[in-house]
Amino acid sequence: GGCCGTTPQHIRAIVEATKNAPPRLPHSKLDTFKLTLSGLEPMLAFKESNFINIGERCNVAGSSVFKKYIMADKFSEALEIAKKQITEGAQILDLNFDDGMID
């Protein structure tokens, strides 16, 4: 099965497209990390990591300003909220677009 609206046809298409692809081998030191996240740059956290700052303003359930921008299709303004969190030191962004919170 799938999630987020995928259909059996979509799953079959993924299987067909990847059936001959070799499995991706994990990083050789992956077991030394306590948390591994991916994005434009890898985020590797381990026991000796300092505090990790998570930006939580890109959340329709927790930020009325972000929710208003999303509901009004003002995505550039919503993106500015994300950018500001990064420039102010967030290493990870917690994004929440749970449509159950959008009327």
Short mmCIF file of the N, C-alpha and C atoms (twelve columns), coordinates in Angstrom:
data_MODEL
# 
_entry.id   MODEL 
# 
loop_
_atom_site.group_PDB 
_atom_site.id 
_atom_site.type_symbol 
_atom_site.label_atom_id 
_atom_site.label_alt_id 
_atom_site.label_comp_id 
_atom_site.label_asym_id 
_atom_site.label_seq_id 
_atom_site.Cartn_x 
_atom_site.Cartn_y 
_atom_site.Cartn_z 
_atom_site.pdbx_PDB_model_num 
ATOM 1   N N  . GLY A 1   0.804   -1.181 0.000   1 
ATOM 2   C CA . GLY A 1   0.000   0.000  0.000   1 
ATOM 3   C C  . GLY A 1   0.845   1.241  0.000   1 
ATOM 4   N N  . GLY A 2   0.184   2.344  0.024   1 
ATOM 5   C CA . GLY A 2   0.853   3.634  0.037   1 
ATOM 6   C C  . GLY A 2   0.156   4.556  1.007   1 
ATOM 7   N N  . CYS A 3   0.510   5.805  0.921   1 
ATOM 8   C CA . CYS A 3   -0.135  6.793  1.781   1 
ATOM 9   C C  . CYS A 3   -0.342  8.066  0.990   1 
ATOM 10  N N  . CYS A 4   -0.998  9.006  1.601   1 
ATOM 11  C CA . CYS A 4   -1.160  10.350 1.047   1 
ATOM 12  C C  . CYS A 4   -1.788  10.339 -0.340  1 
ATOM 13  N N  . GLY A 5   -2.736  9.470  -0.562  1 
ATOM 14  C CA . GLY A 5   -3.461  9.473  -1.825  1 
ATOM 15  C C  . GLY A 5   -2.854  8.639  -2.933  1 
ATOM 16  N N  . THR A 6   -1.792  7.873  -2.660  1 
ATOM 17  C CA . THR A 6   -1.244  7.029  -3.720  1 
ATOM 18  C C  . THR A 6   -2.235  5.917  -4.026  1 
ATOM 19  N N  . THR A 7   -2.193  5.453  -5.243  1 
ATOM 20  C CA . THR A 7   -3.117  4.411  -5.680  1 
ATOM 21  C C  . THR A 7   -2.329  3.144  -5.984  1 
ATOM 22  N N  . PRO A 8   -3.007  2.009  -6.097  1 
ATOM 23  C CA . PRO A 8   -2.297  0.786  -6.490  1 
ATOM 24  C C  . PRO A 8   -1.549  0.946  -7.814  1 
ATOM 25  N N  . GLN A 9   -2.117  1.704  -8.755  1 
ATOM 26  C CA . GLN A 9   -1.438  1.927  -10.029 1 
ATOM 27  C C  . GLN A 9   -0.130  2.694  -9.821  1 
ATOM 28  N N  . HIS A 10  -0.137  3.653  -8.910  1 
ATOM 29  C CA . HIS A 10  1.065   4.429  -8.602  1 
ATOM 30  C C  . HIS A 10  2.133   3.513  -8.004  1 
ATOM 31  N N  . ILE A 11  1.744   2.673  -7.066  1 
ATOM 32  C CA . ILE A 11  2.689   1.743  -6.436  1 
ATOM 33  C C  . ILE A 11  3.276   0.802  -7.490  1 
ATOM 34  N N  . ARG A 12  2.424   0.278  -8.387  1 
ATOM 35  C CA . ARG A 12  2.916   -0.600 -9.456  1 
ATOM 36  C C  . ARG A 12  3.927   0.132  -10.344 1 
ATOM 37  N N  . ALA A 13  3.654   1.394  -10.648 1 
ATOM 38  C CA . ALA A 13  4.568   2.175  -11.489 1 
ATOM 39  C C  . ALA A 13  5.922   2.367  -10.795 1 
ATOM 40  N N  . ILE A 14  5.919   2.582  -9.504  1 
ATOM 41  C CA . ILE A 14  7.175   2.726  -8.756  1 
ATOM 42  C C  . ILE A 14  7.937   1.407  -8.772  1 
ATOM 43  N N  . VAL A 15  7.242   0.314  -8.529  1 
ATOM 44  C CA . VAL A 15  7.876   -1.006 -8.557  1 
ATOM 45  C C  . VAL A 15  8.495   -1.258 -9.922  1 
ATOM 46  N N  . GLU A 16  7.768   -0.978 -10.982 1 
ATOM 47  C CA . GLU A 16  8.272   -1.201 -12.336 1 
ATOM 48  C C  . GLU A 16  9.493   -0.334 -12.619 1 
ATOM 49  N N  . ALA A 17  9.444   0.927  -12.198 1 
ATOM 50  C CA . ALA A 17  10.541  1.855  -12.481 1 
ATOM 51  C C  . ALA A 17  11.808  1.525  -11.698 1 
ATOM 52  N N  . THR A 18  11.671  0.852  -10.568 1 
ATOM 53  C CA . THR A 18  12.844  0.607  -9.712  1 
ATOM 54  C C  . THR A 18  13.249  -0.853 -9.611  1 
ATOM 55  N N  . LYS A 19  12.585  -1.731 -10.327 1 
ATOM 56  C CA . LYS A 19  12.822  -3.166 -10.137 1 
ATOM 57  C C  . LYS A 19  14.250  -3.599 -10.453 1 
ATOM 58  N N  . ASN A 20  14.957  -2.906 -11.329 1 
ATOM 59  C CA . ASN A 20  16.327  -3.277 -11.668 1 
ATOM 60  C C  . ASN A 20  17.377  -2.404 -10.988 1 
ATOM 61  N N  . ALA A 21  16.932  -1.499 -10.164 1 
ATOM 62  C CA . ALA A 21  17.871  -0.600 -9.490  1 
ATOM 63  C C  . ALA A 21  18.518  -1.327 -8.300  1 
ATOM 64  N N  . PRO A 22  19.816  -1.149 -8.121  1 
ATOM 65  C CA . PRO A 22  20.463  -1.778 -6.962  1 
ATOM 66  C C  . PRO A 22  20.036  -1.059 -5.682  1 
ATOM 67  N N  . PRO A 23  20.002  -1.759 -4.573  1 
ATOM 68  C CA . PRO A 23  19.629  -1.092 -3.321  1 
ATOM 69  C C  . PRO A 23  20.678  -0.048 -2.937  1 
ATOM 70  N N  . ARG A 24  20.225  1.021  -2.323  1 
ATOM 71  C CA . ARG A 24  21.141  2.046  -1.852  1 
ATOM 72  C C  . ARG A 24  21.829  1.534  -0.589  1 
ATOM 73  N N  . LEU A 25  23.129  1.674  -0.556  1 
ATOM 74  C CA . LEU A 25  23.878  1.241  0.617   1 
ATOM 75  C C  . LEU A 25  23.946  2.387  1.611   1 
ATOM 76  N N  . PRO A 26  23.661  2.116  2.871   1 
ATOM 77  C CA . PRO A 26  23.703  3.185  3.869   1 
ATOM 78  C C  . PRO A 26  25.128  3.669  4.106   1 
ATOM 79  N N  . HIS A 27  25.227  4.863  4.629   1 
ATOM 80  C CA . HIS A 27  26.515  5.447  4.988   1 
ATOM 81  C C  . HIS A 27  27.280  4.459  5.867   1 
ATOM 82  N N  . SER A 28  28.568  4.321  5.639   1 
ATOM 83  C CA . SER A 28  29.353  3.313  6.367   1 
ATOM 84  C C  . SER A 28  29.397  3.570  7.865   1 
ATOM 85  N N  . LYS A 29  29.195  4.809  8.284   1 
ATOM 86  C CA . LYS A 29  29.233  5.115  9.716   1 
ATOM 87  C C  . LYS A 29  27.842  5.442  10.250  1 
ATOM 88  N N  . LEU A 30  26.820  5.040  9.537   1 
ATOM 89  C CA . LEU A 30  25.456  5.370  9.907   1 
ATOM 90  C C  . LEU A 30  25.112  4.921  11.319  1 
ATOM 91  N N  . ASP A 31  25.639  3.780  11.737  1 
ATOM 92  C CA . ASP A 31  25.293  3.270  13.059  1 
ATOM 93  C C  . ASP A 31  25.854  4.118  14.188  1 
ATOM 94  N N  . THR A 32  26.771  5.028  13.902  1 
ATOM 95  C CA . THR A 32  27.315  5.885  14.952  1 
ATOM 96  C C  . THR A 32  26.435  7.103  15.200  1 
ATOM 97  N N  . PHE A 33  25.501  7.387  14.295  1 
ATOM 98  C CA . PHE A 33  24.631  8.534  14.446  1 
ATOM 99  C C  . PHE A 33  23.355  8.122  15.167  1 
ATOM 100 N N  . LYS A 34  22.838  9.003  15.992  1 
ATOM 101 C CA . LYS A 34  21.578  8.744  16.689  1 
ATOM 102 C C  . LYS A 34  20.379  9.202  15.869  1 
ATOM 103 N N  . LEU A 35  20.625  10.137 14.952  1 
ATOM 104 C CA . LEU A 35  19.551  10.669 14.126  1 
ATOM 105 C C  . LEU A 35  20.151  11.094 12.796  1 
ATOM 106 N N  . THR A 36  19.535  10.671 11.718  1 
ATOM 107 C CA . THR A 36  19.982  11.059 10.389  1 
ATOM 108 C C  . THR A 36  18.788  11.589 9.612   1 
ATOM 109 N N  . LEU A 37  18.891  12.853 9.161   1 
ATOM 110 C CA . LEU A 37  17.839  13.470 8.372   1 
ATOM 111 C C  . LEU A 37  18.434  13.878 7.040   1 
ATOM 112 N N  . SER A 38  17.599  13.951 6.022   1 
ATOM 113 C CA . SER A 38  18.117  14.349 4.721   1 
ATOM 114 C C  . SER A 38  17.344  15.541 4.201   1 
ATOM 115 N N  . GLY A 39  18.001  16.281 3.359   1 
ATOM 116 C CA . GLY A 39  17.428  17.455 2.720   1 
ATOM 117 C C  . GLY A 39  18.442  17.914 1.700   1 
ATOM 118 N N  . LEU A 40  18.578  19.204 1.529   1 
ATOM 119 C CA . LEU A 40  19.612  19.703 0.637   1 
ATOM 120 C C  . LEU A 40  20.996  19.383 1.188   1 
ATOM 121 N N  . GLU A 41  21.099  19.336 2.509   1 
ATOM 122 C CA . GLU A 41  22.336  18.965 3.197   1 
ATOM 123 C C  . GLU A 41  21.979  17.913 4.234   1 
ATOM 124 N N  . PRO A 42  22.859  16.948 4.481   1 
ATOM 125 C CA . PRO A 42  22.542  15.947 5.507   1 
ATOM 126 C C  . PRO A 42  22.602  16.557 6.905   1 
ATOM 127 N N  . MET A 43  21.747  16.081 7.776   1 
ATOM 128 C CA . MET A 43  21.759  16.494 9.180   1 
ATOM 129 C C  . MET A 43  22.029  15.243 9.987   1 
ATOM 130 N N  . LEU A 44  23.213  15.162 10.575  1 
ATOM 131 C CA . LEU A 44  23.620  13.996 11.350  1 
ATOM 132 C C  . LEU A 44  23.769  14.396 12.805  1 
ATOM 133 N N  . ALA A 45  23.022  13.759 13.663  1 
ATOM 134 C CA . ALA A 45  23.113  14.040 15.090  1 
ATOM 135 C C  . ALA A 45  23.643  12.802 15.795  1 
ATOM 136 N N  . PHE A 46  24.473  13.020 16.766  1 
ATOM 137 C CA . PHE A 46  25.045  11.916 17.531  1 
ATOM 138 C C  . PHE A 46  25.149  12.330 18.987  1 
ATOM 139 N N  . LYS A 47  25.581  11.447 19.825  1 
ATOM 140 C CA . LYS A 47  25.585  11.673 21.268  1 
ATOM 141 C C  . LYS A 47  26.287  12.973 21.653  1 
ATOM 142 N N  . GLU A 48  27.360  13.307 20.966  1 
ATOM 143 C CA . GLU A 48  28.136  14.483 21.311  1 
ATOM 144 C C  . GLU A 48  27.636  15.767 20.649  1 
ATOM 145 N N  . SER A 49  26.543  15.692 19.902  1 
ATOM 146 C CA . SER A 49  26.019  16.889 19.227  1 
ATOM 147 C C  . SER A 49  25.605  17.938 20.247  1 
ATOM 148 N N  . ASN A 50  25.789  19.179 19.858  1 
ATOM 149 C CA . ASN A 50  25.280  20.272 20.674  1 
ATOM 150 C C  . ASN A 50  23.770  20.356 20.498  1 
ATOM 151 N N  . PHE A 51  23.176  21.334 21.110  1 
ATOM 152 C CA . PHE A 51  21.744  21.580 20.976  1 
ATOM 153 C C  . PHE A 51  21.379  21.730 19.499  1 
ATOM 154 N N  . ILE A 52  20.289  21.126 19.087  1 
ATOM 155 C CA . ILE A 52  19.799  21.236 17.707  1 
ATOM 156 C C  . ILE A 52  18.540  22.094 17.742  1 
ATOM 157 N N  . ASN A 53  18.570  23.193 17.013  1 
ATOM 158 C CA . ASN A 53  17.473  24.144 16.996  1 
ATOM 159 C C  . ASN A 53  16.486  23.765 15.892  1 
ATOM 160 N N  . ILE A 54  15.226  23.539 16.273  1 
ATOM 161 C CA . ILE A 54  14.177  23.160 15.318  1 
ATOM 162 C C  . ILE A 54  13.207  24.326 15.171  1 
ATOM 163 N N  . GLY A 55  13.072  24.831 13.950  1 
ATOM 164 C CA . GLY A 55  12.117  25.900 13.676  1 
ATOM 165 C C  . GLY A 55  10.716  25.314 13.546  1 
ATOM 166 N N  . GLU A 56  9.769   25.871 14.304  1 
ATOM 167 C CA . GLU A 56  8.418   25.315 14.339  1 
ATOM 168 C C  . GLU A 56  7.342   26.302 13.911  1 
ATOM 169 N N  . ARG A 57  7.705   27.319 13.157  1 
ATOM 170 C CA . ARG A 57  6.725   28.328 12.740  1 
ATOM 171 C C  . ARG A 57  6.045   28.003 11.416  1 
ATOM 172 N N  . CYS A 58  6.483   26.964 10.730  1 
ATOM 173 C CA . CYS A 58  5.851   26.564 9.454   1 
ATOM 174 C C  . CYS A 58  4.829   25.472 9.754   1 
ATOM 175 N N  . ASN A 59  3.833   25.849 10.534  1 
ATOM 176 C CA . ASN A 59  2.892   24.881 11.066  1 
ATOM 177 C C  . ASN A 59  1.507   25.513 11.077  1 
ATOM 178 N N  . VAL A 60  0.585   24.992 10.289  1 
ATOM 179 C CA . VAL A 60  -0.758  25.569 10.237  1 
ATOM 180 C C  . VAL A 60  -1.515  25.390 11.553  1 
ATOM 181 N N  . ALA A 61  -1.100  24.436 12.362  1 
ATOM 182 C CA . ALA A 61  -1.763  24.218 13.646  1 
ATOM 183 C C  . ALA A 61  -1.179  25.105 14.747  1 
ATOM 184 N N  . GLY A 62  0.054   25.577 14.563  1 
ATOM 185 C CA . GLY A 62  0.713   26.313 15.629  1 
ATOM 186 C C  . GLY A 62  1.022   27.764 15.334  1 
ATOM 187 N N  . SER A 63  0.849   28.193 14.099  1 
ATOM 188 C CA . SER A 63  1.143   29.574 13.734  1 
ATOM 189 C C  . SER A 63  -0.016  30.141 12.928  1 
ATOM 190 N N  . SER A 64  -0.733  31.088 13.528  1 
ATOM 191 C CA . SER A 64  -1.874  31.677 12.815  1 
ATOM 192 C C  . SER A 64  -1.415  32.474 11.593  1 
ATOM 193 N N  . VAL A 65  -0.243  33.086 11.677  1 
ATOM 194 C CA . VAL A 65  0.274   33.856 10.535  1 
ATOM 195 C C  . VAL A 65  0.577   32.914 9.370   1 
ATOM 196 N N  . PHE A 66  1.288   31.817 9.641   1 
ATOM 197 C CA . PHE A 66  1.614   30.848 8.593   1 
ATOM 198 C C  . PHE A 66  0.335   30.268 7.998   1 
ATOM 199 N N  . LYS A 67  -0.618  29.917 8.843   1 
ATOM 200 C CA . LYS A 67  -1.893  29.359 8.376   1 
ATOM 201 C C  . LYS A 67  -2.620  30.334 7.452   1 
ATOM 202 N N  . LYS A 68  -2.641  31.622 7.824   1 
ATOM 203 C CA . LYS A 68  -3.316  32.625 6.978   1 
ATOM 204 C C  . LYS A 68  -2.652  32.710 5.609   1 
ATOM 205 N N  . TYR A 69  -1.323  32.688 5.565   1 
ATOM 206 C CA . TYR A 69  -0.618  32.730 4.285   1 
ATOM 207 C C  . TYR A 69  -0.948  31.503 3.429   1 
ATOM 208 N N  . ILE A 70  -0.932  30.339 4.037   1 
ATOM 209 C CA . ILE A 70  -1.219  29.101 3.293   1 
ATOM 210 C C  . ILE A 70  -2.653  29.108 2.772   1 
ATOM 211 N N  . MET A 71  -3.592  29.496 3.625   1 
ATOM 212 C CA . MET A 71  -4.998  29.513 3.217   1 
ATOM 213 C C  . MET A 71  -5.258  30.521 2.097   1 
ATOM 214 N N  . ALA A 72  -4.458  31.591 2.054   1 
ATOM 215 C CA . ALA A 72  -4.641  32.621 1.033   1 
ATOM 216 C C  . ALA A 72  -3.759  32.373 -0.189  1 
ATOM 217 N N  . ASP A 73  -3.128  31.191 -0.258  1 
ATOM 218 C CA . ASP A 73  -2.211  30.854 -1.354  1 
ATOM 219 C C  . ASP A 73  -1.065  31.862 -1.486  1 
ATOM 220 N N  . LYS A 74  -0.638  32.424 -0.355  1 
ATOM 221 C CA . LYS A 74  0.494   33.359 -0.334  1 
ATOM 222 C C  . LYS A 74  1.744   32.577 0.068   1 
ATOM 223 N N  . PHE A 75  2.167   31.715 -0.847  1 
ATOM 224 C CA . PHE A 75  3.263   30.806 -0.548  1 
ATOM 225 C C  . PHE A 75  4.611   31.507 -0.442  1 
ATOM 226 N N  . SER A 76  4.808   32.586 -1.170  1 
ATOM 227 C CA . SER A 76  6.071   33.334 -1.053  1 
ATOM 228 C C  . SER A 76  6.214   33.913 0.345   1 
ATOM 229 N N  . GLU A 77  5.118   34.433 0.885   1 
ATOM 230 C CA . GLU A 77  5.151   34.964 2.248   1 
ATOM 231 C C  . GLU A 77  5.393   33.853 3.263   1 
ATOM 232 N N  . ALA A 78  4.766   32.698 3.049   1 
ATOM 233 C CA . ALA A 78  4.980   31.550 3.936   1 
ATOM 234 C C  . ALA A 78  6.433   31.093 3.865   1 
ATOM 235 N N  . LEU A 79  7.007   31.109 2.673   1 
ATOM 236 C CA . LEU A 79  8.413   30.732 2.510   1 
ATOM 237 C C  . LEU A 79  9.331   31.676 3.270   1 
ATOM 238 N N  . GLU A 80  8.973   32.950 3.348   1 
ATOM 239 C CA . GLU A 80  9.789   33.912 4.096   1 
ATOM 240 C C  . GLU A 80  9.856   33.539 5.575   1 
ATOM 241 N N  . ILE A 81  8.774   32.964 6.114   1 
ATOM 242 C CA . ILE A 81  8.789   32.506 7.509   1 
ATOM 243 C C  . ILE A 81  9.822   31.404 7.671   1 
ATOM 244 N N  . ALA A 82  9.869   30.477 6.724   1 
ATOM 245 C CA . ALA A 82  10.855  29.393 6.769   1 
ATOM 246 C C  . ALA A 82  12.271  29.949 6.651   1 
ATOM 247 N N  . LYS A 83  12.478  30.847 5.704   1 
ATOM 248 C CA . LYS A 83  13.812  31.424 5.513   1 
ATOM 249 C C  . LYS A 83  14.291  32.154 6.759   1 
ATOM 250 N N  . LYS A 84  13.398  32.897 7.396   1 
ATOM 251 C CA . LYS A 84  13.765  33.645 8.597   1 
ATOM 252 C C  . LYS A 84  14.221  32.700 9.710   1 
ATOM 253 N N  . GLN A 85  13.536  31.572 9.844   1 
ATOM 254 C CA . GLN A 85  13.939  30.613 10.879  1 
ATOM 255 C C  . GLN A 85  15.351  30.087 10.627  1 
ATOM 256 N N  . ILE A 86  15.661  29.821 9.363   1 
ATOM 257 C CA . ILE A 86  16.995  29.331 9.017   1 
ATOM 258 C C  . ILE A 86  18.049  30.402 9.294   1 
ATOM 259 N N  . THR A 87  17.780  31.639 8.864   1 
ATOM 260 C CA . THR A 87  18.765  32.699 9.087   1 
ATOM 261 C C  . THR A 87  18.936  33.010 10.571  1 
ATOM 262 N N  . GLU A 88  17.930  32.693 11.378  1 
ATOM 263 C CA . GLU A 88  18.029  32.921 12.819  1 
ATOM 264 C C  . GLU A 88  18.547  31.707 13.574  1 
ATOM 265 N N  . GLY A 89  18.995  30.673 12.840  1 
ATOM 266 C CA . GLY A 89  19.696  29.578 13.486  1 
ATOM 267 C C  . GLY A 89  19.048  28.213 13.498  1 
ATOM 268 N N  . ALA A 90  17.858  28.073 12.941  1 
ATOM 269 C CA . ALA A 90  17.241  26.745 12.924  1 
ATOM 270 C C  . ALA A 90  18.028  25.824 11.999  1 
ATOM 271 N N  . GLN A 91  18.300  24.624 12.472  1 
ATOM 272 C CA . GLN A 91  18.994  23.621 11.662  1 
ATOM 273 C C  . GLN A 91  18.018  22.660 11.001  1 
ATOM 274 N N  . ILE A 92  16.820  22.575 11.550  1 
ATOM 275 C CA . ILE A 92  15.761  21.701 11.038  1 
ATOM 276 C C  . ILE A 92  14.471  22.518 11.042  1 
ATOM 277 N N  . LEU A 93  13.631  22.331 10.035  1 
ATOM 278 C CA . LEU A 93  12.313  22.953 10.027  1 
ATOM 279 C C  . LEU A 93  11.249  21.880 10.188  1 
ATOM 280 N N  . ASP A 94  10.318  22.131 11.096  1 
ATOM 281 C CA . ASP A 94  9.168   21.249 11.289  1 
ATOM 282 C C  . ASP A 94  8.026   21.836 10.471  1 
ATOM 283 N N  . LEU A 95  7.699   21.198 9.347   1 
ATOM 284 C CA . LEU A 95  6.641   21.675 8.460   1 
ATOM 285 C C  . LEU A 95  5.362   20.896 8.707   1 
ATOM 286 N N  . ASN A 96  4.252   21.598 8.874   1 
ATOM 287 C CA . ASN A 96  2.979   20.931 9.089   1 
ATOM 288 C C  . ASN A 96  1.921   21.624 8.244   1 
ATOM 289 N N  . PHE A 97  1.384   20.890 7.280   1 
ATOM 290 C CA . PHE A 97  0.321   21.383 6.424   1 
ATOM 291 C C  . PHE A 97  -0.917  20.505 6.592   1 
ATOM 292 N N  . ASP A 98  -1.125  19.963 7.767   1 
ATOM 293 C CA . ASP A 98  -2.237  19.060 8.036   1 
ATOM 294 C C  . ASP A 98  -3.537  19.742 7.652   1 
ATOM 295 N N  . ASP A 99  -4.106  19.278 6.542   1 
ATOM 296 C CA . ASP A 99  -5.307  19.932 6.026   1 
ATOM 297 C C  . ASP A 99  -6.498  19.823 6.955   1 
ATOM 298 N N  . GLY A 100 -6.442  18.976 7.944   1 
ATOM 299 C CA . GLY A 100 -7.511  18.908 8.938   1 
ATOM 300 C C  . GLY A 100 -7.582  20.185 9.776   1 
ATOM 301 N N  . MET A 101 -6.496  20.947 9.783   1 
ATOM 302 C CA . MET A 101 -6.445  22.187 10.529  1 
ATOM 303 C C  . MET A 101 -6.839  23.385 9.664   1 
ATOM 304 N N  . ILE A 102 -7.006  23.167 8.374   1 
ATOM 305 C CA . ILE A 102 -7.367  24.255 7.467   1 
ATOM 306 C C  . ILE A 102 -8.849  24.133 7.129   1 
ATOM 307 N N  . ASP A 103 -9.603  25.146 7.464   1 
ATOM 308 C CA . ASP A 103 -11.057 25.129 7.204   1 
ATOM 309 C C  . ASP A 103 -11.343 25.485 5.765   1 
# 
